[in-house]
Every structure is written in structure tokens, then in C-alpha cells.
Amino acid sequence: MKSGFIINRLICKGNDLEEVYIDFDPNAHVIVGLSNRGKSYIFQCIKYMLGSQEKPKRITESEGYQYCFLEITLFNGESKTLCRSLDGGDAQLYECKYSEIVSFSESPITLRVGKKATKTVGLLNDYLLDVVNLKNKKVRRNLSGNTDKFSFSFMRHLTLIDETSIIKESSPILTEQRGEETKEKSIIRFLTTGKDDSGIISRPKKEVILNRRGRIELIEQLIDDYTSELDSYSYSSQDNKELNEQIDKIESSINELNNKLYQQYDRVKEYELAIDGHFKDLKENESRLVIIDELLSRSKLLSQHYENDIDRLESIYETNILFSELQLVNCPACRKVLDTSEHLECDAEDISRINTASVIEIEKINNLITELDVTQSNLELERYELLVKIKNNRDGYLEKQEQVSQYTSCDIKDNIDKLDVFKNKLNNLKQISHIFEKIDSLIYQKSNYKKEIDPLNGNYDFDDLTTANMTELCETIKVLLNDWNYSDVDSVSFSELECDLVINGENRQLAGKGYRALSYSAFIIGLMQFCIKNNRGHSGIVLLDSPLCTLRSKYVINTNNIDKKDIIMDSTKEKFYSAISQYKGLGQIIILENDAPAEPSSLELGFTEFTEDKNLGRYGFYPVS
């Protein structure tokens, strides 16, 4: 089984009261006992725990019991426990066995019942649909094609059959609720074919049609407005493909121009780097020229000083020569008489030393002048070279600037102008394309609205439940009926008119109560086995209340008031119990009955008997004092 679950245990709990529970066999379990011992209460509790808003009826024995728990095992082996208050309300989901709840560290998950989901709280219905692999499915509910999202409750009348419904004369497929027949047929068709009605487009309501017609009129006016706007662009072609080709060509041209401009800007950068180099060299050379001019100016002053010094020294030298040839009375230096013994500070040799020193100093100065002349010559040469370099720098600077200016004003400007033209044209074409897109979108909306008004152009012939759909299921039901010794069943088919089984050529509803109950059971169990074998979504459980007890032969006195067609023989009962005990891996069958199999211990099924005897076995579902 690839989806669904089985029921492990049903528990009712109250404060300071003994827990009551019943453990179920995973394949088949029979609970027997006379009326009013708790069988119907078990049915109500299971139905309640699987999402029904109808609370179990309060019976005397249930006073003080507040909570109901249902432990289940999913198809993948995981154990879960559902909990609901017997007074109603939402469910709590524990992701563990019932016995592990006490030590379970995580908080239970709240699942809403009979309400809408919120951002933080989900639905019990959605959880169960996930488990049985039926979430996000849809079934058609009327002849107009309107659909309902599949709910777990849609399966309730096909899995949980009470003692009243099991003998009804009407179809087991239909609940006889007003307006539900189409949906209930769609449910069976979905289960037997595996195809739901998600793809159906339904016929809209009258107010929707009026709304859509108003929108169509508005769309047509918008289309006219956009068509008039197209005329203002003087665009002759109505071919959107041709327009897109033009846009592609212009975009290609724009990309080419952009690439050229990038290359031209790179060349301008090269020119600018060259201009910067010339400018830098120019400023460096001009700075050096200023320094050279300053050095030459200073060297000229220094040369003048040297010449003045030489003149002074030569004057001293000539004066000393002249002075040595004169006959003087007094010393020119100290004003004393030269020939007296009192003239001690000066000596005639001093003049000779002065002359010698002057000659030596003049030689030094001449050497310095020679060196200065060399320096001045070098500076003058460097100055000349600098002037040449400065002129070349200035000429190169002006030349590159002229080249950049011409390149920018001509080539780059031409390409920029072309680019602007292309961009303007591209913008216009894109505007036209945008208008085309709006018109196409409006036409598409108009088409959808027309389809919504009449999606199938008046043809609403939806897939329906047919005899062909039911053929394989009918074969499964035939096998079950023969297993149970229903009678010699040669054929089982489906009547589209009655929406019911035809057994050996006779409508099921014409059979007696007992055999209607048995054939109803075969349909319910057969549907479960069919779904499991074919990987269709199904809960994996069926619960049948009193499929055999109606007019059982051992309780019937042969009178004219009883039709023999109503009577189920003991042999059929025993065959039924024996057969269901052998169905392994095809779902869980739970039977609530008045009469037990002759030897339940010899059968491979779970068995619980309510004895209604305080001193023998289990009295009922609830204990009695």
C-alpha cells in the first residue's frame, strides 16, 4: 500500500477514570455484541476522529470521559495519534504512538476542523488528504462544469457504512443528498480511472457573463485607441515579426557604434596621455630654464666681482712698484721717518711680499674666472637646448590638442550623432512594439473572456461515470461475492441508469435486505482493494456496521411475512468471515456485528466480543459498575 493508513487503537480518556480502548488487527477485525453495548459508539468515534463535525452521542457509560484518541499507522510505517475533545473542537496531532505521548517532548500540531486554515494552523482534512494521496484533486459537481476541491469527507460514504445505510435500496455510490449526485458520480469515476476534473473549465454564472461582456467592450475600445496611436508613428507594416527584425538590426548597429566609440575613446585617452607627457616635459624644462637663467645671472655678477678684484690687486701691485722707486722721508704706512731708528713696524721687504701675494691672488682669481667661464658656457649650452626642448614640447602639446579636438569634433561627434539617431529610432520602434504587445495582450484577454463566457462553445459534454469505467471494479466485486457464497455469481456489471450494480442480470436494489447489505459490503471492500491494487488514493480502511445481521437465518421463523431473498444463510456468514481474514495487504476491514463466526480463534483476524455479562469477558466498550 503506497498511501493511506490503518487504525491501531481507539482510546477514550477521562480524569480519574479508567482508560477504555480497543486494539485493531491491521488486516481484519470483528467486533460482535448485542445492541447498545458500544458498537455504534465505536463507529461514531472513528467517524468523528476522521474529521466529522458530528460528535459521538453521549451515553450513560461515557459520562466523565473527555477525550478521544485514535492511533494510526501510515503506509510508510510512521505512527501518529489524533486527539479530539468529545465535546467538539479542533484536533491535535501527536507524531508518535499513544503510549509515547507522556514522554513525547514536542508539542502536538493543531489541525482545524470545520474551519478555514490560517497561516500557522492547518486543517485535519488537508492532513488526511496528504496521507491518502488525494490532495489538490478536483471533482465536477454540476452539469455546468463547476468543480469542488477534493475533501476527505467525500470518501466517508465509501469507507464508513452505518447499519442504516448498508441495507438501503439506492445506489451505494450516492448519498441521496440534494444536488450531490453529479459530484458523487465524479468521485467514483476519479477513483476508478485515476483522472480528476482539475482541467475542466466551467460554464460561468450570469453575473460573471455580464461582467465579462463589459470588459470585452472596454478591451475593444482600448484596442481602437492603441491602433490610432500606431497611426501617429507612421508605421506602415502590421507585421510584428518584421518590426522585431528592424529592432534587432538597429540594436546591432547601436552595438557596433558603441564598440567604435569605445575604441575612439581609448584613442583619445592615448592622445591625452601624450598631451600630459608634453605638458609635463614643458613645465619641467621651463622650470629648469628659470634655474639656468638665475645661475647665469649670478655667474655674471660673480665674474664682475672677479674682474674688480683683479683690478684692485693689479692697482696695488703697480702702486707698490712705483712706491719702491720713490725717495720718501716718512714711511707711507706708519708716517715715521724711514731712516730713523724709531721706524721698527715696517720694512721694505713688506712691499715685496705684498706684490708677491697680489700676483698669487690674481692667478687664483684668473683660474676661478676660467672655471666660471666653462660653467657659463655649459649653462648657455643647456639653456639653448632647453629652449629647443621647450619649443618642441609646446609644438607637440599644441599638435596633440589639435588632433584630439579634430578627432573629437569630427569622428567621435559623427558617431555620437549617428548613435542618437539610432537610439531615437529604436525608441520609436520599441514604443510601436510595446503598443503591438498591448494590443496582442488585449486580444488574448478578449479571447479568454469569450471562452469564459462560453468556454466550450456550448458543448458541455463532460466525462461521466460509465459502465466501461466500472468494468474492472465489477470484476473485483464478483470475486468477493463468490468468495462469500453470495450465490453463484456469473456476472457483475454497472447500470448507468440506476448508478448501481447489476448482479447476474438483476439490479442490486431488487435483492432482499440481507443480500443488499452483503453486496453493498462487496462494493465498499472491492473499491478499497481496487484502489490499493491500482495505486489510487484511498484511506485504506473500511468500517461496516452490521453487514450480516439483517434477517440472519438463525433468527428467522419461516413465515409468510419474510421473503427468502432477505435471508443470509449461516454458510454465507462463515464464508464471509473466512474470506476477509485472508485479505492481506489490501486494506483494513473492521466489522461491527451481532453474530460472531463459529470459531473465531481459527481465523486470522482480530476479534472482540461484548458479552453484556459483568462476570464474563468484556461487557461493552465502556466498563460498568
XYZ file of C-alpha atoms in Angstrom:
625
model
C 0.000 0.000 0.000
C 1.534 3.277 -1.160
C -0.926 5.595 0.564
C -3.458 5.554 3.377
C -3.280 4.231 6.914
C -4.606 1.591 9.314
C -6.208 2.085 12.714
C -4.223 0.616 15.604
C -6.182 1.700 18.626
C -9.202 3.757 19.728
C -8.963 5.232 23.239
C -11.334 7.284 25.382
C -9.904 9.027 28.416
C -11.249 10.998 31.374
C -9.929 12.418 34.613
C -9.722 9.818 37.381
C -11.395 7.277 35.133
C -10.076 4.046 33.736
C -8.980 4.404 30.118
C -11.079 2.424 27.694
C -9.653 1.280 24.427
C -9.820 -1.284 21.705
C -6.891 -2.565 19.650
C -7.479 -3.395 15.996
C -5.938 -6.069 13.802
C -4.132 -4.415 10.835
C -5.938 -6.622 8.270
C -9.384 -7.522 9.579
C -11.104 -7.038 12.929
C -14.561 -8.130 14.035
C -16.419 -6.623 16.993
C -19.546 -8.510 17.973
C -22.214 -7.980 20.585
C -25.840 -7.239 21.016
C -27.296 -3.769 20.622
C -26.456 -0.913 22.999
C -23.112 -2.315 24.066
C -20.948 0.260 22.268
C -20.547 -0.929 18.681
C -22.332 2.084 17.211
C -20.431 4.332 19.644
C -17.142 2.975 18.268
C -18.422 3.731 14.745
C -19.291 7.310 15.772
C -15.902 7.859 17.461
C -13.910 6.677 14.427
C -16.029 8.821 12.125
C -15.539 11.794 14.480
C -11.776 11.289 14.699
C -11.528 11.228 10.894
C -12.916 14.742 10.562
C -16.667 14.603 11.054
C -18.146 17.552 12.945
C -20.854 15.259 14.363
C -19.881 14.422 17.940
C -20.384 10.881 19.326
C -23.688 10.659 21.148
C -23.331 10.861 24.909
C -24.333 7.578 26.533
C -24.626 6.881 30.205
C -21.354 4.943 30.354
C -19.411 7.767 28.665
C -20.081 10.346 31.383
C -16.800 11.807 32.642
C -14.811 10.807 29.574
C -13.449 13.948 27.938
C -11.022 12.962 25.179
C -10.898 10.517 22.324
C -7.607 9.314 20.801
C -7.072 7.435 17.539
C -3.681 5.841 16.962
C -2.932 5.139 13.305
C -0.032 3.773 11.296
C 0.725 5.401 7.945
C 1.599 3.382 4.851
C 5.286 4.265 5.386
C 5.269 2.763 8.910
C 5.127 6.013 10.906
C 2.840 6.062 13.927
C 0.608 9.072 14.637
C -2.048 9.787 17.250
C -5.034 12.096 16.770
C -6.791 13.612 19.776
C -10.128 15.452 19.984
C -12.342 16.557 22.821
C -15.599 14.605 22.927
C -17.298 17.984 23.309
C -16.132 19.086 19.835
C -13.459 21.425 18.527
C -10.189 21.070 16.663
C -7.869 18.074 16.617
C -4.351 17.649 17.984
C -1.803 15.520 16.150
C 0.963 13.747 18.095
C 3.684 12.364 15.856
C 4.112 9.226 17.952
C 2.181 6.278 19.345
C -0.433 6.879 22.051
C 1.764 5.138 24.646
C 4.618 7.546 23.840
C 2.656 10.781 24.332
C 3.652 11.063 28.006
C 7.351 11.131 27.140
C 6.950 12.947 23.814
C 8.898 16.214 24.047
C 7.356 18.077 21.105
C 4.062 19.941 21.284
C 1.150 18.475 19.303
C 0.166 20.036 15.986
C -3.229 21.736 15.958
C -5.432 20.801 12.980
C -8.655 22.749 12.474
C -11.978 21.002 11.852
C -14.861 22.679 10.064
C -12.979 25.971 9.718
C -10.597 27.630 7.291
C -6.860 27.214 7.638
C -4.699 30.088 8.875
C -1.060 30.929 8.169
C 0.026 28.909 11.197
C -2.743 26.324 11.673
C -3.638 23.739 9.040
C -6.677 21.558 8.514
C -7.307 17.970 9.598
C -8.921 17.486 6.190
C -5.702 18.548 4.380
C -3.563 16.333 6.605
C -5.695 13.264 5.894
C -5.762 14.080 2.164
C -1.957 14.175 2.193
C -1.863 10.798 3.896
C -4.209 9.201 1.336
C -2.603 10.933 -1.660
C -5.716 12.885 -2.666
C -4.641 16.473 -2.021
C -5.124 19.139 -4.713
C -7.582 16.990 -6.648
C -10.895 18.283 -8.004
C -14.195 16.680 -8.940
C -17.049 18.106 -11.016
C -20.167 18.913 -9.016
C -22.700 20.008 -11.639
C -23.602 19.977 -15.323
C -22.041 23.433 -15.796
C -18.594 22.048 -15.074
C -18.062 23.721 -11.696
C -15.613 21.756 -9.577
C -15.008 21.212 -5.872
C -11.639 20.715 -4.268
C -11.465 17.130 -3.043
C -12.195 16.722 0.647
C -11.553 13.708 2.855
C -15.249 13.786 3.725
C -16.017 12.885 0.076
C -14.749 9.370 0.893
C -16.789 8.961 4.077
C -19.838 7.287 2.484
C -17.437 4.938 0.652
C -15.492 3.815 3.732
C -17.686 4.178 6.852
C -21.050 2.462 6.371
C -23.565 2.548 9.222
C -26.250 -0.074 9.867
C -28.981 2.017 8.244
C -27.162 2.817 5.016
C -25.901 -0.717 4.439
C -29.390 -2.082 3.644
C -30.671 0.868 1.594
C -32.197 0.183 -1.794
C -30.491 3.134 -3.502
C -27.030 3.128 -5.019
C -24.015 2.699 -2.698
C -22.367 5.434 -4.757
C -24.990 8.072 -3.915
C -25.809 9.618 -0.537
C -29.187 10.975 -1.753
C -28.194 14.443 -0.575
C -29.804 17.071 -2.771
C -27.544 18.376 -5.545
C -24.686 15.967 -4.775
C -25.361 13.246 -7.374
C -23.041 14.626 -10.080
C -20.188 15.106 -7.605
C -20.614 11.634 -6.114
C -20.508 10.065 -9.575
C -17.392 12.135 -10.342
C -15.739 10.813 -7.171
C -16.218 7.188 -8.256
C -15.133 7.979 -11.815
C -11.977 9.627 -10.439
C -11.197 6.654 -8.160
C -11.733 4.093 -10.914
C -9.903 5.979 -13.699
C -7.317 7.965 -11.735
C -8.264 11.134 -13.660
C -9.725 14.028 -11.696
C -11.514 17.121 -13.042
C -8.828 19.756 -12.452
C -8.690 20.572 -16.159
C -12.388 21.370 -16.548
C -13.343 24.923 -17.460
C -16.818 25.525 -16.072
C -19.713 27.488 -17.523
C -19.813 30.867 -15.716
C -22.735 32.365 -13.823
C -24.999 35.036 -15.371
C -23.441 37.890 -13.401
C -19.974 36.726 -14.468
C -21.087 36.717 -18.121
C -22.376 40.297 -17.813
C -19.140 41.349 -16.154
C -17.029 39.743 -18.873
C -19.082 41.309 -21.664
C -18.496 44.731 -20.128
C -14.775 44.014 -20.007
C -14.805 42.894 -23.650
C -16.375 46.222 -24.666
C -13.696 48.105 -22.717
C -10.950 45.994 -24.297
C -12.293 46.678 -27.782
C -12.213 50.435 -27.068
C -8.618 50.151 -25.818
C -7.640 48.244 -28.960
C -9.101 51.064 -31.097
C -7.170 53.657 -29.056
C -3.881 51.811 -29.428
C -4.486 51.329 -33.156
C -4.981 55.104 -33.522
C -1.781 55.687 -31.578
C 0.061 53.458 -34.035
C -1.009 55.769 -36.874
C 0.870 58.659 -35.221
C 4.155 56.778 -35.702
C 3.601 56.478 -39.459
C 4.451 52.827 -39.249
C 3.033 51.065 -42.275
C 3.824 47.422 -41.577
C 1.498 45.440 -39.322
C 3.902 42.509 -39.225
C 5.244 42.154 -35.707
C 7.947 39.792 -36.969
C 9.248 42.447 -39.381
C 9.189 45.010 -36.578
C 11.257 42.757 -34.351
C 13.764 42.238 -37.187
C 14.153 46.021 -37.538
C 14.658 46.364 -33.803
C 17.313 43.632 -33.898
C 19.141 45.365 -36.787
C 19.138 48.748 -35.048
C 20.283 47.224 -31.792
C 23.090 45.530 -33.724
C 24.065 48.876 -35.320
C 23.982 50.551 -31.911
C 26.272 47.888 -30.521
C 28.705 48.377 -33.423
C 28.728 52.154 -32.925
C 29.220 51.725 -29.210
C 32.203 49.487 -29.885
C 33.654 52.093 -32.294
C 33.122 54.832 -29.751
C 34.831 52.755 -27.078
C 37.807 52.334 -29.418
C 37.788 56.076 -30.239
C 37.617 56.999 -26.584
C 40.571 54.685 -25.981
C 42.486 56.574 -28.725
C 41.517 59.914 -27.138
C 42.908 58.612 -23.891
C 46.174 57.842 -25.691
C 46.235 61.394 -27.090
C 45.504 62.800 -23.668
C 48.328 60.762 -22.175
C 50.667 62.165 -24.883
C 49.413 65.713 -24.176
C 50.004 65.183 -20.486
C 53.521 63.952 -21.264
C 54.312 67.022 -23.423
C 52.840 69.324 -20.809
C 54.788 67.691 -18.026
C 58.062 67.885 -20.008
C 57.284 71.520 -20.930
C 56.798 72.534 -17.323
C 59.889 70.651 -16.197
C 62.002 72.260 -18.919
C 60.581 75.726 -18.219
C 61.367 75.276 -14.537
C 64.892 74.208 -15.425
C 65.255 77.239 -17.746
C 64.323 79.568 -14.913
C 67.045 77.974 -12.792
C 69.605 78.229 -15.617
C 68.793 81.909 -16.178
C 69.196 82.575 -12.499
C 72.552 80.746 -12.439
C 73.786 82.699 -15.487
C 72.725 85.947 -13.894
C 74.602 85.110 -10.739
C 77.639 83.913 -12.652
C 77.800 87.261 -14.439
C 77.779 89.056 -11.105
C 80.462 86.730 -9.811
C 82.535 87.305 -12.951
C 82.235 91.062 -12.383
C 83.417 90.628 -8.812
C 86.396 88.634 -10.019
C 87.316 91.364 -12.507
C 87.006 94.023 -9.838
C 89.260 92.017 -7.514
C 91.892 91.634 -10.238
C 91.761 95.364 -10.960
C 92.210 96.126 -7.297
C 95.142 93.697 -6.922
C 96.825 94.982 -10.097
C 96.444 98.515 -8.786
C 98.141 97.521 -5.521
C 100.860 95.780 -7.428
C 101.593 98.801 -9.686
C 101.423 101.183 -6.733
C 104.000 99.141 -4.818
C 106.369 99.181 -7.825
C 106.064 102.914 -8.138
C 106.397 103.386 -4.449
C 109.645 101.408 -4.298
C 111.239 103.860 -6.778
C 110.399 106.963 -4.700
C 112.692 108.609 -2.017
C 110.413 109.396 0.828
C 111.208 110.837 4.222
C 108.379 109.312 6.064
C 107.028 105.775 5.922
C 103.767 105.748 3.999
C 102.495 103.130 6.292
C 103.380 104.424 9.720
C 104.319 108.063 8.900
C 107.637 107.781 10.580
C 110.946 108.753 9.246
C 112.346 105.801 7.376
C 115.913 106.365 8.240
C 115.458 106.731 11.931
C 115.943 104.081 14.409
C 112.401 104.645 15.608
C 110.831 103.012 12.419
C 110.551 99.484 13.552
C 106.970 98.308 12.362
C 107.575 98.484 8.558
C 110.224 97.041 6.425
C 110.971 97.490 2.723
C 110.581 93.764 2.273
C 106.882 94.038 3.201
C 106.142 95.753 -0.096
C 107.794 92.922 -1.973
C 105.714 90.344 -0.097
C 102.556 92.288 -0.862
C 103.363 92.288 -4.515
C 104.063 88.579 -4.455
C 100.797 87.903 -2.668
C 98.916 90.080 -5.151
C 100.366 88.152 -8.084
C 99.411 84.833 -6.479
C 95.867 86.074 -5.741
C 95.469 87.337 -9.269
C 96.408 83.871 -10.589
C 93.833 82.240 -8.329
C 91.143 84.642 -9.454
C 92.058 84.061 -13.094
C 91.714 80.319 -12.515
C 88.316 80.908 -10.962
C 87.338 83.081 -13.882
C 88.404 80.308 -16.251
C 86.307 77.799 -14.348
C 83.412 80.258 -14.262
C 83.663 80.767 -17.996
C 83.457 76.997 -18.524
C 80.411 76.826 -16.252
C 78.810 79.754 -18.037
C 79.421 78.081 -21.373
C 77.822 74.865 -20.142
C 74.857 76.796 -18.785
C 74.469 78.705 -22.021
C 74.556 75.417 -23.955
C 71.999 73.844 -21.621
C 69.856 76.973 -21.918
C 69.896 76.692 -25.665
C 68.994 73.021 -25.529
C 66.188 73.798 -23.091
C 64.805 76.458 -25.392
C 64.757 73.903 -28.199
C 63.082 71.326 -25.980
C 60.521 73.830 -24.736
C 59.649 74.760 -28.285
C 59.312 71.085 -29.231
C 57.212 70.404 -26.100
C 54.950 73.337 -26.860
C 54.633 72.387 -30.504
C 53.897 68.729 -29.592
C 51.399 69.786 -26.937
C 49.543 72.066 -29.348
C 49.675 69.455 -32.107
C 48.151 66.699 -29.923
C 45.499 69.091 -28.658
C 44.614 69.931 -32.211
C 44.440 66.235 -33.086
C 42.184 65.490 -30.106
C 39.972 68.448 -30.915
C 39.668 67.450 -34.564
C 39.170 63.756 -33.704
C 36.534 64.576 -31.117
C 34.703 67.151 -33.195
C 34.689 65.029 -36.345
C 34.883 61.247 -35.950
C 33.512 60.892 -32.427
C 30.847 63.551 -32.902
C 29.712 61.921 -36.140
C 29.382 58.554 -34.426
C 27.580 60.100 -31.444
C 25.156 61.820 -33.802
C 24.556 58.531 -35.608
C 24.091 56.801 -32.255
C 21.483 59.381 -31.203
C 19.609 58.841 -34.451
C 19.640 55.072 -33.991
C 18.554 55.369 -30.373
C 15.659 57.634 -31.253
C 14.576 55.266 -33.994
C 14.966 52.275 -31.666
C 12.898 54.033 -29.010
C 10.123 54.677 -31.529
C 10.185 51.074 -32.742
C 10.080 49.790 -29.175
C 7.149 52.066 -28.459
C 5.424 50.624 -31.518
C 6.363 47.099 -30.387
C 5.009 47.879 -26.915
C 1.729 49.018 -28.469
C 1.608 45.818 -30.531
C 2.204 43.806 -27.360
C -0.593 45.643 -25.565
C -2.933 45.052 -28.485
C -1.960 41.339 -28.579
C -2.440 41.110 -24.804
C -5.848 42.742 -25.047
C -6.840 40.436 -27.906
C -5.712 37.463 -25.779
C -7.731 38.732 -22.799
C -10.723 39.261 -25.051
C -10.378 35.687 -26.330
C -10.148 34.358 -22.755
C -13.197 36.327 -21.687
C -15.105 34.934 -24.663
C -14.023 31.425 -23.667
C -15.000 32.169 -20.071
C -18.454 33.281 -21.226
C -18.765 30.082 -23.246
C -15.563 28.047 -22.720
C -16.671 25.071 -24.788
C -18.756 26.987 -27.358
C -21.899 25.444 -25.930
C -20.513 21.886 -25.858
C -20.626 20.793 -22.199
C -20.387 17.060 -22.714
C -18.128 16.189 -19.758
C -16.748 12.742 -18.959
C -19.246 10.843 -16.869
C -19.349 7.624 -14.885
C -19.857 4.790 -17.384
C -20.151 1.039 -17.448
C -16.693 0.889 -19.023
C -15.222 2.858 -16.112
C -16.600 0.296 -13.661
C -15.731 -2.921 -15.502
C -12.538 -3.754 -13.613
C -14.082 -2.830 -10.256
C -17.093 -5.033 -11.038
C -14.746 -7.979 -11.657
C -13.220 -7.406 -8.203
C -16.697 -7.302 -6.638
C -17.662 -10.514 -8.448
C -14.672 -12.323 -6.926
C -15.647 -11.125 -3.447
C -19.276 -12.193 -3.782
C -18.228 -15.680 -4.888
C -15.728 -15.856 -2.017
C -18.585 -15.078 0.381
C -21.012 -17.644 -1.087
C -23.419 -14.868 -2.048
C -24.803 -17.167 -4.742
C -23.483 -18.478 -7.975
C -22.426 -15.099 -9.379
C -21.776 -15.325 -13.086
C -21.671 -11.628 -13.837
C -21.439 -8.273 -12.118
C -21.845 -5.103 -14.165
C -22.754 -1.479 -13.642
C -26.011 0.184 -14.627
C -25.512 3.803 -15.706
C -29.256 4.408 -15.390
C -29.586 3.153 -11.804
C -25.969 4.003 -10.937
C -25.781 0.657 -9.185
C -24.559 -2.895 -9.562
C -26.295 -5.482 -11.726
C -25.674 -8.999 -10.373
C -26.486 -11.917 -12.639
C -28.589 -9.565 -14.760
C -30.679 -8.321 -11.831
C -30.424 -4.846 -10.309
C -28.872 -4.943 -6.855
C -31.706 -2.924 -5.338
C -34.191 -5.715 -6.130
C -32.426 -8.127 -3.774
C -33.600 -8.639 -0.203
C -32.206 -6.612 2.687
C -29.629 -9.183 3.681
C -28.231 -9.552 0.215
C -28.339 -5.790 -0.381
C -26.181 -5.384 2.734
C -23.788 -8.066 1.535
C -23.496 -6.637 -1.990
C -23.084 -3.135 -0.516
C -20.208 -4.521 1.575
C -18.701 -6.124 -1.531
C -18.821 -2.794 -3.335
C -17.128 -0.922 -0.444
C -14.432 -3.552 0.177
C -13.948 -4.115 -3.563
C -13.468 -0.382 -4.154
C -10.785 -0.251 -1.449
C -8.952 -3.270 -2.858
C -9.232 -1.920 -6.411
C -7.779 1.459 -5.353
C -4.908 -0.149 -3.458
C -4.040 -2.520 -6.325
C -4.076 0.346 -8.843
C -2.348 2.930 -6.617
C -5.443 5.130 -6.421
C -5.967 7.374 -3.442
C -7.866 5.699 -0.605
C -7.851 5.802 3.191
C -7.000 2.075 3.298
C -9.750 1.249 5.789
C -13.441 0.315 5.607
C -15.769 0.151 8.603
C -19.024 -1.794 8.083
C -21.792 -1.812 10.675
C -23.988 -4.939 10.528
C -23.298 -6.292 7.050
C -24.643 -9.767 8.082
C -27.097 -9.433 10.938
C -30.119 -8.361 8.876
C -32.589 -11.274 8.740
C -29.954 -13.875 9.548
C -31.378 -17.377 9.080
C -30.881 -18.460 12.696
C -33.138 -15.669 13.931
C -35.912 -16.096 11.345
C -39.026 -18.187 11.737
C -40.244 -19.307 8.360
C -43.390 -17.265 7.922
C -45.166 -15.767 5.007
C -44.046 -12.285 6.174
C -40.387 -12.973 5.392
C -39.089 -13.190 1.840
C -36.464 -15.876 1.400
C -34.455 -13.399 -0.664
C -33.846 -11.473 2.572
C -32.281 -14.362 4.449
C -28.498 -14.839 4.674
C -27.518 -18.414 5.403
C -25.038 -19.420 8.123
C -22.737 -20.789 5.463
C -22.543 -17.360 3.845
C -21.690 -15.762 7.191
C -18.862 -18.229 7.790
C -17.559 -17.806 4.235
C -17.611 -14.039 4.696
C -15.547 -14.121 7.894
C -13.155 -16.685 6.481
C -12.606 -14.651 3.311
C -11.935 -11.296 4.934
C -9.387 -12.924 7.234
C -7.368 -13.857 4.127
C -7.190 -10.400 2.517
C -3.624 -9.407 3.340
C -2.128 -6.078 2.277
C -5.389 -4.925 0.668
C -6.523 -2.569 3.384
C -8.056 -2.891 6.835
C -11.612 -4.206 7.260
C -13.439 -3.501 10.529
C -16.782 -5.273 11.029
C -19.364 -4.415 13.702
C -21.810 -7.320 14.005
C -24.305 -9.044 16.276
C -23.241 -12.559 15.384
C -19.689 -13.906 15.638
C -18.046 -16.521 13.459
C -18.494 -20.044 14.762
C -14.791 -20.440 15.656
C -13.139 -17.008 15.640
C -9.892 -18.350 17.097
C -9.376 -20.432 13.957
C -9.410 -17.344 11.735
C -6.579 -14.904 11.122
C -8.435 -11.821 12.272
C -8.826 -9.635 15.302
C -11.853 -10.442 17.416
C -13.550 -8.534 20.214
C -16.789 -9.626 21.837
C -19.034 -7.517 24.070
C -20.744 -10.137 26.253
C -23.211 -7.917 28.163
C -22.213 -10.095 31.125
C -20.388 -8.371 34.010
C -18.851 -11.673 35.026
C -17.798 -12.956 31.625
C -15.361 -11.305 29.227
C -15.776 -7.697 28.218
C -19.177 -6.269 28.975
C -19.074 -3.470 26.361
C -16.866 -0.679 25.112
C -17.181 1.168 28.449
C -16.927 -0.679 31.765
C -19.985 -0.847 34.035
C -20.007 -0.729 37.791
